[in-house]
Short mmCIF file of C-alpha atoms and ligand atoms in Angstrom, two decimals:
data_model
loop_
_atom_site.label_atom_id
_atom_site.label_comp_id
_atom_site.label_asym_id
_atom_site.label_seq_id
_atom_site.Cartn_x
_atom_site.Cartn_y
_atom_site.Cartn_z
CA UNK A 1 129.79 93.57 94.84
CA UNK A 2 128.04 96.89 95.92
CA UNK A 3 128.24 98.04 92.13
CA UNK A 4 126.68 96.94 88.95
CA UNK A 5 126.29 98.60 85.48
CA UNK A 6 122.86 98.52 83.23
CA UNK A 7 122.41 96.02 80.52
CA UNK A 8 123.56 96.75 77.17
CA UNK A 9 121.25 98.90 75.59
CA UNK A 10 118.93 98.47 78.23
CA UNK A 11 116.37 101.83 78.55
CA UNK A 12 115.17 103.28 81.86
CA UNK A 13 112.55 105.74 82.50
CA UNK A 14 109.29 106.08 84.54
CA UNK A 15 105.63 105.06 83.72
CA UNK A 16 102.38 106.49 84.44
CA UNK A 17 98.50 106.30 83.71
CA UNK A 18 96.12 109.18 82.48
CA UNK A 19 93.65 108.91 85.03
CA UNK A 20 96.01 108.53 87.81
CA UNK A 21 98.12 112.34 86.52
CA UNK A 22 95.78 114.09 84.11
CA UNK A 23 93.11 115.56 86.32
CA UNK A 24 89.22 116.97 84.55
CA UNK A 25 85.90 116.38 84.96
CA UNK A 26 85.28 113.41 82.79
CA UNK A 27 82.75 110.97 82.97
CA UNK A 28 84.64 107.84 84.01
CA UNK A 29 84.17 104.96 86.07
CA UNK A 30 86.97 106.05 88.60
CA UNK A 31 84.89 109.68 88.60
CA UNK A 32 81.95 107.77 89.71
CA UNK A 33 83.53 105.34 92.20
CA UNK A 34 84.57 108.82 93.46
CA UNK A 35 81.28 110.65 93.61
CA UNK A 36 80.10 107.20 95.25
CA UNK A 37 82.48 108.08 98.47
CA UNK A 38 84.58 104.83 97.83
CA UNK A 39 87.66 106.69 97.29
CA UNK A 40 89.55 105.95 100.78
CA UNK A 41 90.82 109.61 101.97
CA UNK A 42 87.90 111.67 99.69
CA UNK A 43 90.67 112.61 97.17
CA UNK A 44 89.00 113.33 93.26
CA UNK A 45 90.71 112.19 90.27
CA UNK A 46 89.85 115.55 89.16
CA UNK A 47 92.14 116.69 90.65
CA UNK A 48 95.30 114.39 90.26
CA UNK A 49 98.80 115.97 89.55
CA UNK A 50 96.53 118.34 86.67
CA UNK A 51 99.17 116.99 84.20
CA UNK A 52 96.57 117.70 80.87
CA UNK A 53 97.77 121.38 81.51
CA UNK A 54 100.93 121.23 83.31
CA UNK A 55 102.09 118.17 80.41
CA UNK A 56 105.02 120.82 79.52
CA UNK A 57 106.44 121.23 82.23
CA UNK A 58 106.47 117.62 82.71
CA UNK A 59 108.01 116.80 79.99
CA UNK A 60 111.04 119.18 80.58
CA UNK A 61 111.50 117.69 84.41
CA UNK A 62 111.83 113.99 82.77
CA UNK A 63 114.58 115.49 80.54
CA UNK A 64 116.39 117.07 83.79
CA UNK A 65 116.15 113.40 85.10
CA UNK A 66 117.53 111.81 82.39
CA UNK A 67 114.53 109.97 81.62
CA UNK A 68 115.20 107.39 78.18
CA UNK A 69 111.63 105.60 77.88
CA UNK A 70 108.43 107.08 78.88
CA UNK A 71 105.48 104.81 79.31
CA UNK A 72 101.73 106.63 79.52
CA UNK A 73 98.52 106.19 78.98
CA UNK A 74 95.93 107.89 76.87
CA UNK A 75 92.33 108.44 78.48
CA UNK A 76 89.94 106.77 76.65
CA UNK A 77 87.09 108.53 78.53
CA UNK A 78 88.66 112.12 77.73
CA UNK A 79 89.07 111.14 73.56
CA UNK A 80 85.71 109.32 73.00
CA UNK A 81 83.68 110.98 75.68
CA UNK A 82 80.32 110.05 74.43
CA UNK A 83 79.87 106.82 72.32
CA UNK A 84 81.08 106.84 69.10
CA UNK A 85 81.99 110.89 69.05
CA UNK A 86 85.77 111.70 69.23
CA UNK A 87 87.06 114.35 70.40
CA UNK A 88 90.07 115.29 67.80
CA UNK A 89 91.40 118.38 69.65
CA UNK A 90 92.19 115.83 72.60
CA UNK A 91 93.94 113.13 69.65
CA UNK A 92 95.70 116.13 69.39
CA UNK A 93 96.66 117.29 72.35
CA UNK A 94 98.17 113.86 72.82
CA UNK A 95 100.47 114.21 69.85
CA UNK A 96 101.57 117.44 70.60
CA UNK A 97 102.85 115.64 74.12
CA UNK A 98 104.25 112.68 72.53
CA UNK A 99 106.21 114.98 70.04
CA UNK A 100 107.64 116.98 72.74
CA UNK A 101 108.86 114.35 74.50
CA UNK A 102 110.40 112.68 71.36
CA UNK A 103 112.31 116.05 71.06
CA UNK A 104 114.00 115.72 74.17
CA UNK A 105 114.92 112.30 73.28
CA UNK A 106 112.46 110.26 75.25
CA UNK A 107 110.87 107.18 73.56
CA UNK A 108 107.02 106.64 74.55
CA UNK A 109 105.19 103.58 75.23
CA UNK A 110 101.40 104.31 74.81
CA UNK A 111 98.83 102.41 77.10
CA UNK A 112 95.10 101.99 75.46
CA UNK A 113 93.23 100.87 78.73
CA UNK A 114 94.43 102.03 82.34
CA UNK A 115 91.63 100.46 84.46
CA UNK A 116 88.96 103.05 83.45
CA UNK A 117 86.52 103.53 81.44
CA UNK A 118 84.14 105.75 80.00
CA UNK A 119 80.74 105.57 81.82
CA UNK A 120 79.00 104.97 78.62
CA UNK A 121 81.18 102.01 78.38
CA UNK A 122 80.95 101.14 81.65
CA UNK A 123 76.96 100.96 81.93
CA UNK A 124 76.95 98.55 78.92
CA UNK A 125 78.46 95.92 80.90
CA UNK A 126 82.28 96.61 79.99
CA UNK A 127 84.12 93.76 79.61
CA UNK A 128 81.67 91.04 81.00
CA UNK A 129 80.42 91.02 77.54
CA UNK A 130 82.20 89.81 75.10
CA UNK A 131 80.28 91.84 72.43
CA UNK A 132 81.32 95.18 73.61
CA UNK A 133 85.10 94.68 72.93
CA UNK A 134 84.12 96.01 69.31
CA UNK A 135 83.91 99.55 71.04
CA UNK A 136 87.36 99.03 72.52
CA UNK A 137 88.59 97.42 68.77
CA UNK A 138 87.48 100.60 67.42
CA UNK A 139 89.42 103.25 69.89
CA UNK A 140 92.24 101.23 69.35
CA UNK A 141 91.61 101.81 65.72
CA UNK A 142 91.26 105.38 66.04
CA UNK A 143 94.41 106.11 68.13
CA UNK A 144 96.37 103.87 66.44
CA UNK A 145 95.75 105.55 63.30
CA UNK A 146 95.46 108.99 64.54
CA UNK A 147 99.47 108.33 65.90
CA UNK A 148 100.55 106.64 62.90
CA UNK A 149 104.56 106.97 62.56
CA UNK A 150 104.81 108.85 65.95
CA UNK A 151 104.39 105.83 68.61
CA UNK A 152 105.25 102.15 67.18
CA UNK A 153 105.09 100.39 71.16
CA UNK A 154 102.31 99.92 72.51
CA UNK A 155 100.41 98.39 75.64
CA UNK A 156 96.87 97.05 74.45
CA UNK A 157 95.49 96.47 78.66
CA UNK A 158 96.75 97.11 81.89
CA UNK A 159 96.84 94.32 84.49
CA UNK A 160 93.98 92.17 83.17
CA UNK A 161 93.89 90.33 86.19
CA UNK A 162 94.21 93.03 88.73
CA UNK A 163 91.56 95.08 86.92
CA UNK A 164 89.18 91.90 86.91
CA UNK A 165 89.76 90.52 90.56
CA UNK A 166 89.69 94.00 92.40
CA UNK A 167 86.54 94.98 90.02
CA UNK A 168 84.82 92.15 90.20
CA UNK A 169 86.13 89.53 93.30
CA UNK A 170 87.29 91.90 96.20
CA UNK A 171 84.45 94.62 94.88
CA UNK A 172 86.78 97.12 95.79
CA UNK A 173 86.93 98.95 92.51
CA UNK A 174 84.50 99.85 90.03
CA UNK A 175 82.09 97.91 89.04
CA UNK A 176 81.93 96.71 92.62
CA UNK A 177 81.19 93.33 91.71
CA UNK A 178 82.15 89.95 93.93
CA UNK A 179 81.46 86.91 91.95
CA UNK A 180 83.68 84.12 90.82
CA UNK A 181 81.83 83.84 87.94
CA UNK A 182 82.47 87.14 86.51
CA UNK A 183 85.53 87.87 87.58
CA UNK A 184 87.00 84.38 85.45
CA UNK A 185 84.70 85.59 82.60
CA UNK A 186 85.88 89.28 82.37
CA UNK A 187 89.72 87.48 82.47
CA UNK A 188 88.67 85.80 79.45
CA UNK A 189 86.60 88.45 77.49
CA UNK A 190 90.23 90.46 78.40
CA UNK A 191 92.27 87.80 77.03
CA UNK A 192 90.27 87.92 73.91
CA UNK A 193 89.91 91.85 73.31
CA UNK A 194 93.87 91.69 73.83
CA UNK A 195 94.35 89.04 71.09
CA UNK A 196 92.20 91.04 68.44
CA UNK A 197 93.88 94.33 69.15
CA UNK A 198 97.18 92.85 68.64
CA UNK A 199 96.57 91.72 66.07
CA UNK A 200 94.45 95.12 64.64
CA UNK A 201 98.04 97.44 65.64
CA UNK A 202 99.70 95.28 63.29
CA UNK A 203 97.62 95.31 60.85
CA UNK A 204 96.54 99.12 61.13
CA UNK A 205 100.72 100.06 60.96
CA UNK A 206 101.47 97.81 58.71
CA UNK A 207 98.76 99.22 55.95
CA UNK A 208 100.43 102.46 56.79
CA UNK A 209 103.90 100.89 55.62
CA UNK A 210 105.62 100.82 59.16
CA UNK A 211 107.17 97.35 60.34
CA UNK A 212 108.34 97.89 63.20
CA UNK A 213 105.29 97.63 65.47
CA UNK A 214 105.50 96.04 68.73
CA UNK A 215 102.57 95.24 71.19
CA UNK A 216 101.76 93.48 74.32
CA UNK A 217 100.26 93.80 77.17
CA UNK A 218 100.81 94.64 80.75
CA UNK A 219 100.91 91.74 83.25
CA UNK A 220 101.07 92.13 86.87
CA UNK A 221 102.81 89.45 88.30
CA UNK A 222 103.70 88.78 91.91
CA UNK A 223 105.48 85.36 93.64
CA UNK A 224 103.12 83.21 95.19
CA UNK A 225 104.92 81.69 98.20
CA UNK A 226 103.05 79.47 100.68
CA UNK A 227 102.55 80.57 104.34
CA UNK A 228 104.04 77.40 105.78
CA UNK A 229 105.95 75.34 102.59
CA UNK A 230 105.76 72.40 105.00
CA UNK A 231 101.63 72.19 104.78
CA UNK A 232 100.62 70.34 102.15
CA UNK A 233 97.02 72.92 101.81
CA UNK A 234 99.81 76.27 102.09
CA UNK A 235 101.64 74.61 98.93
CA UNK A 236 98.43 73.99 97.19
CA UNK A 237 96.77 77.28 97.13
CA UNK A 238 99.87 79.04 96.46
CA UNK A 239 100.10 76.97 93.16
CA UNK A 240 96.02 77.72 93.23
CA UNK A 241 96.23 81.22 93.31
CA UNK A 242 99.59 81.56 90.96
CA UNK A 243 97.22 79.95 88.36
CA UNK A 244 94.08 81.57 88.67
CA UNK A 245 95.62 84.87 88.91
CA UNK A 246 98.28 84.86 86.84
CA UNK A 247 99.36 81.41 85.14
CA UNK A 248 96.44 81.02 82.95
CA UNK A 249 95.34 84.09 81.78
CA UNK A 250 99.55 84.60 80.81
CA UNK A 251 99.36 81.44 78.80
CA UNK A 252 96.04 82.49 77.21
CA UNK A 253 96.99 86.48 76.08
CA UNK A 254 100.59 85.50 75.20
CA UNK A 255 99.64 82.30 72.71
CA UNK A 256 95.98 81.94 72.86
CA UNK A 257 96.54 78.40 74.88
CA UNK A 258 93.46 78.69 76.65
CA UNK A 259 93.24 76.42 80.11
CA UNK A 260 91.10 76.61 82.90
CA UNK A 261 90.02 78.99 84.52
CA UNK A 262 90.04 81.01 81.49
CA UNK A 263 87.36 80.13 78.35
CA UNK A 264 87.33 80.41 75.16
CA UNK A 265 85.79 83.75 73.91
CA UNK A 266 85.73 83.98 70.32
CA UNK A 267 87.54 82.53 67.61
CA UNK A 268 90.60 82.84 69.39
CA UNK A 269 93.70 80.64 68.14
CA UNK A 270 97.32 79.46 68.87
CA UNK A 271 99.82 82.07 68.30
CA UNK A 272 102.33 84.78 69.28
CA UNK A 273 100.21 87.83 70.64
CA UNK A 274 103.14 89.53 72.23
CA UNK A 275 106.03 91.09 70.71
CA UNK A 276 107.56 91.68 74.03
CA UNK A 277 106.87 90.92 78.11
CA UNK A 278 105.84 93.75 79.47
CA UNK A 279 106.36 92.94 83.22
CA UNK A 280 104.78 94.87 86.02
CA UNK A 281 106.05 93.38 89.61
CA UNK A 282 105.76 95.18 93.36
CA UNK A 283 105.63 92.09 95.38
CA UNK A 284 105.53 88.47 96.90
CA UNK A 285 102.14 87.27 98.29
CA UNK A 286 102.25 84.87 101.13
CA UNK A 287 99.06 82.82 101.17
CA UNK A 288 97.41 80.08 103.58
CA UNK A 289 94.37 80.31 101.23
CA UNK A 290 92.53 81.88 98.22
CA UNK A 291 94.05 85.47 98.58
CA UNK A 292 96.54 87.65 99.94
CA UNK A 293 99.10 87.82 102.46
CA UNK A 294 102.37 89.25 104.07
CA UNK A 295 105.39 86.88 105.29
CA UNK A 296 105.85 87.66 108.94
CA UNK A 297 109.10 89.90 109.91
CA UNK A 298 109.58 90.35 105.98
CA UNK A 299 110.83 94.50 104.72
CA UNK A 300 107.65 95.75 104.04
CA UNK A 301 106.30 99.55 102.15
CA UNK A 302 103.94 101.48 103.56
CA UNK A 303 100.91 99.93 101.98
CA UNK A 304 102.30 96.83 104.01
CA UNK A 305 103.70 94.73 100.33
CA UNK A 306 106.39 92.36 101.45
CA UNK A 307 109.84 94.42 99.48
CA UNK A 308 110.96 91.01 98.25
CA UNK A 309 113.49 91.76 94.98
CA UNK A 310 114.48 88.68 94.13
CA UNK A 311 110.77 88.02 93.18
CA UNK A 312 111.18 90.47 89.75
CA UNK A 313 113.57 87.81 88.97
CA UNK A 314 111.63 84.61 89.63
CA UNK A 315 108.56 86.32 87.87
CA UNK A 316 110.16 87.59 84.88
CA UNK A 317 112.13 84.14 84.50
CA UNK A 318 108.51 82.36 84.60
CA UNK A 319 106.94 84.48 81.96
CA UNK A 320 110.15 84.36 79.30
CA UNK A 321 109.89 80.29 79.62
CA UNK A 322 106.33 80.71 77.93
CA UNK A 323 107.16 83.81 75.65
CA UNK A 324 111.40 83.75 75.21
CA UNK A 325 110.57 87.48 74.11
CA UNK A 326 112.98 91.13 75.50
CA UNK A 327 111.38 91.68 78.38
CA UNK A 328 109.95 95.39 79.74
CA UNK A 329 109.55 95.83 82.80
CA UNK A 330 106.90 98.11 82.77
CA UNK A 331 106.14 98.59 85.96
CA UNK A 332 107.97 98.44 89.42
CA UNK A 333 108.17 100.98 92.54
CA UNK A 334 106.82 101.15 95.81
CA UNK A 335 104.57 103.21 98.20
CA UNK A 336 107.43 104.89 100.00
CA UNK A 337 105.27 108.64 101.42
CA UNK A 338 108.59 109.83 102.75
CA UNK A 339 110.80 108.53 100.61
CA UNK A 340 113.01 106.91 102.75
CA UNK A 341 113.64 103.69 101.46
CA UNK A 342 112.78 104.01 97.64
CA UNK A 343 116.66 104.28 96.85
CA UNK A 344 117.12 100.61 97.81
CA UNK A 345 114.08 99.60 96.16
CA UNK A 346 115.03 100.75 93.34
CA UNK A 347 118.94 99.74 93.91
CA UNK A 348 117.95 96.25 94.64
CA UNK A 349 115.54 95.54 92.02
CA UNK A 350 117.47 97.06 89.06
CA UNK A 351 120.74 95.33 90.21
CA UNK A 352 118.96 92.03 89.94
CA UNK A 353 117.89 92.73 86.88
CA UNK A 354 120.91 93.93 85.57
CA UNK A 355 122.95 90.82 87.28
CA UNK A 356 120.88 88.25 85.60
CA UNK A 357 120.66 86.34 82.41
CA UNK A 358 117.22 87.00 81.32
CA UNK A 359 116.96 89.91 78.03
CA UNK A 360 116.02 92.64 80.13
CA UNK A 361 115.88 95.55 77.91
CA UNK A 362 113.67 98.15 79.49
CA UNK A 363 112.98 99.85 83.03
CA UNK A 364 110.09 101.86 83.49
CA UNK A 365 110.24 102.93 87.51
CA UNK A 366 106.63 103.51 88.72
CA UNK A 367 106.23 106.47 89.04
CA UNK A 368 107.16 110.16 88.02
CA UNK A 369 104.94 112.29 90.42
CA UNK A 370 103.07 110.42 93.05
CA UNK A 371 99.42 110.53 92.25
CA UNK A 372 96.11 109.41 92.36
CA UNK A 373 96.85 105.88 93.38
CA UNK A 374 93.47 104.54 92.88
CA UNK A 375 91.36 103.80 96.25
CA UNK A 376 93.88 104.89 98.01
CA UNK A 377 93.36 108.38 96.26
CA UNK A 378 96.53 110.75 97.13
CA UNK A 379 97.16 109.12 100.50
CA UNK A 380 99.77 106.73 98.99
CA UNK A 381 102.86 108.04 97.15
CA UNK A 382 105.01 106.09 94.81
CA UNK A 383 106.77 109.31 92.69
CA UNK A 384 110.48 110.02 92.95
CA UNK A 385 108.90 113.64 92.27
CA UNK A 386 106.63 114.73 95.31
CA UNK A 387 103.95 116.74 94.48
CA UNK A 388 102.34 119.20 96.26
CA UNK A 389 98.66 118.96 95.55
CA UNK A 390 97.34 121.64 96.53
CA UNK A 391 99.93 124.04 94.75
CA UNK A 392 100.69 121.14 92.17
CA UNK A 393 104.39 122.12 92.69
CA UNK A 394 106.72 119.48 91.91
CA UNK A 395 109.89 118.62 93.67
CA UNK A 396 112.54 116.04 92.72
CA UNK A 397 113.04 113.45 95.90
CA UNK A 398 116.53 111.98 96.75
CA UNK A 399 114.88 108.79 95.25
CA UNK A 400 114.91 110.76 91.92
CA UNK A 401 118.12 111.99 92.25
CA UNK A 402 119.70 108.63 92.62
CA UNK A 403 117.24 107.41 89.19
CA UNK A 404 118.71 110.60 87.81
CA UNK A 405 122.41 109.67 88.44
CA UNK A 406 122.37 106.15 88.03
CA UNK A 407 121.04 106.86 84.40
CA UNK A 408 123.77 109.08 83.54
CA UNK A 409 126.43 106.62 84.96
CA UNK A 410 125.40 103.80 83.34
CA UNK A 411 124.41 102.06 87.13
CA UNK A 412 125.66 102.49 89.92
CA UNK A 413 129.37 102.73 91.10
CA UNK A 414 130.89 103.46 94.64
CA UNK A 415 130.40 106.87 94.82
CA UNK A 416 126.11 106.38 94.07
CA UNK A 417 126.20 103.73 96.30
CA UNK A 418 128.06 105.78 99.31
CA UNK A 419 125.68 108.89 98.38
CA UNK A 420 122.16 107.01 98.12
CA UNK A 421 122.18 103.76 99.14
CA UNK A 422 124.93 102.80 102.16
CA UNK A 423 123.15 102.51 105.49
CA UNK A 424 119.89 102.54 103.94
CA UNK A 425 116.49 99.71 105.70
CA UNK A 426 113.45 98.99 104.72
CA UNK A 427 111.02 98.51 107.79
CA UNK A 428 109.48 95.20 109.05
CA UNK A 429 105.96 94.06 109.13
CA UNK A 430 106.15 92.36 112.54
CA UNK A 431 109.07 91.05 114.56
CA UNK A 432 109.49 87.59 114.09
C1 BGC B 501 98.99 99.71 88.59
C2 BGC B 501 99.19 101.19 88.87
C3 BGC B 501 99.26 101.41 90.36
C4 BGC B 501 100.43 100.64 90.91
C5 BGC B 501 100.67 100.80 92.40
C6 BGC B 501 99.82 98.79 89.45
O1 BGC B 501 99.09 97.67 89.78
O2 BGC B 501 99.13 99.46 87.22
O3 BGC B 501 98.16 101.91 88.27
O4 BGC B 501 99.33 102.75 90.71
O5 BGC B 501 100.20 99.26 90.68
O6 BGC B 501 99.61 100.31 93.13
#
């Protein structure tokens, strides 16, 4: 069957970060990974999609798309610019947003930490330490409270483990670290912070007299497949690599089972410190060895990620067997720059979702507007709106067309499929 209809109840919408939209001058660690020329194509996050002014107008285009659920993230650099001193006109700035949005009938999601943080932050040793989580325990404090009735969801971190082995294995991303060591000890100090600001939400909402708080956080998860299944080292460092990367830290920030690689930081104990999965998923890794890697001949985007859908399935099946929670997916698009193929991407991946068994309850595409995509800068769009960046004019793709439709039918039926998706390839890495 070419057709299939959403979940009941199930919520789709788009997701985004602040310092990958908002644009400014702010003194972040992405701002100075910038000024130190390791931003690939020379692109500033000053710059971005300049959403902090042109939020309105954002807001109204997610309406015309149909948009349900809204997941973005508040800049922790921009509201606590200098340590300890908050800036309330940015607090609220922020609720103004969120209340506009809840006007037009979109439901938010609010992410604390995005990857970056504020350089004071940053030159303390961030999240190597585990004493500096207190200054992240009391941000959390402050926005939580500062939001009160208006958001109830929220994401505590963002990717964990892609925000500890690109910072701190690879090097590629601020700090610029490569050691083991640290990159295993920031996972765990991570882990921890994630624990106690679960549990601080609840306890923050729940002296306010609201019950119906739900946290968790963001975990990028990707199939680990070996290169050759028949080698017995291929099998073994996929299983390696699923475990250091993903497996344990999951175990650790969803019931405070801590197993190796991960330690102990804190008084951390066994428990429930997820309300939901919040699922981010792009892709299938392909390994021969500690790493990455691409499947020969397999659909590829045009960062070169193996386009493997049946993965979101296998990945959101492995994290409900440790946490049976509704799962989010909170994350899942592709680096399409001329949109060609993102229709299918997004076909294929929501129709196995929506074919499955597994609670699936929310779909937040990534992204709105393509944007700063990290080291790639604004060389790598994942939007179904294109932007223009030097005019900032935005400009719905087919890709959000189709999200746009499918939303208001309920799926997709024969004549989305015939418009959008009928006839439609994804390229190949290398001929086999
Ligand atoms: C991150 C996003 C990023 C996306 C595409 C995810 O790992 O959370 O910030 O833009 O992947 O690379």
């Amino acid at each position: 069957m070419e057709t299939f209809s959403l979940k009941n109840g199930m919520l789709v919408g788009v997701a985004s970060a602040a310092t990958q939209i908002e644009g400014g001058e702010l003194d972040h660690s992405w701002m100075d990974w910038y000024q130190k020329g390791r931003i690939a194509d020379g692109s500033s996050p000053a710059r971005a999609n300049d959403h902090y002014n042109r939020w309105e107008e954002d807001a109204k285009l997610m309406r015309e798309l149909n948009i349900r659920v809204y997941r973005l993230g508040v800049e922790w650099a921009r509201i606590e610019p200098q340590e300890g001193k908050f800036d309330e006109d940015v607090i609220e700035h922020y609720i103004s947003e969120i209340e506009l949005l809840k006007s037009y009938g979109i439901e938010v999601l609010v992410t604390l930490h995005h990857f970056t943080n504020p350089m004071w932050f940053e030159t303390k040793g961030a999240f190597e330490k585990k004493e500096n989580t207190a200054y992240f325990i009391r941000f959390t404090e402050k926005v939580v409270s500062a939001f009160g009735l208006l958001v109830n969801e929220y994401i505590t971190i963002n990717e964990p483990n892609v925000y500890a082995v690109n910072g701190y294995f690879f090097g590629v991303w601020p700090p610029g670290e490569k050691s083991f060591f640290k990159t295993v000890r920031v996972m765990s100090v991570l882990a921890a912070v994630h624990i106690e600001a679960y549990q601080k939400i609840h306890s923050l909402r729940k002296q306010m007299g609201f019950e119906d708080t739900k946290v968790s956080f963001a975990n990028h998860v990707r199939v680990f497949a070996p290169q050759d299944p028949d080698k017995a080292a291929h099998r073994f460092f996929a299983g390696l690599n699923e475990r250091f990367f993903q497996g344990a830290l999951s175990k650790a920030m969803y019931t405070g089972v801590i197993k190796f690689p991960i330690s102990k930081i804190g008084n951390v104990k066994k428990g429930q410190y997820c309300d939901f999965i919040a699922m981010n998923y792009y892709t299938r890794s392909t390994v021969s060895g500690l790493g990455d890697g691409v499947k020969q001949g397999a659909p590829v985007n045009d960062l070169g990620w193996e386009i493997y859908p049946q993965g979101i399935l296998e990945c959101a099946a492995m994290l409900h067997k440790i946490s049976p929670l509704p799962i989010y997916i909170t994350e899942n698009g592709t680096c399409d720059n001329t949109d060609e193929f993102r229709c299918l991407y997004i076909y294929e991946h929501l129709k196995a979702l929506c074919e499955s068994d597994l609670p699936i309850a929310r779909y937040y595409h990534w992204c709105f507007c393509d944007n700063f995509e990290w080291v790639e800068g604004e060389s790598a769009r994942f939007g179904i709106v294109h932007i223009d960046y030097e005019t900032q004019s935005r400009r719905v793709k087919k890709s959000g067309m189709f999200f746009r439709d499918l939303i208001l039918a309920n799926g997709v039926d024969e004549a989305l499929y015939d418009e959008y998706i009928k006839g439609a390839q994804y390229r190949t890495s290398r001929a086999e």
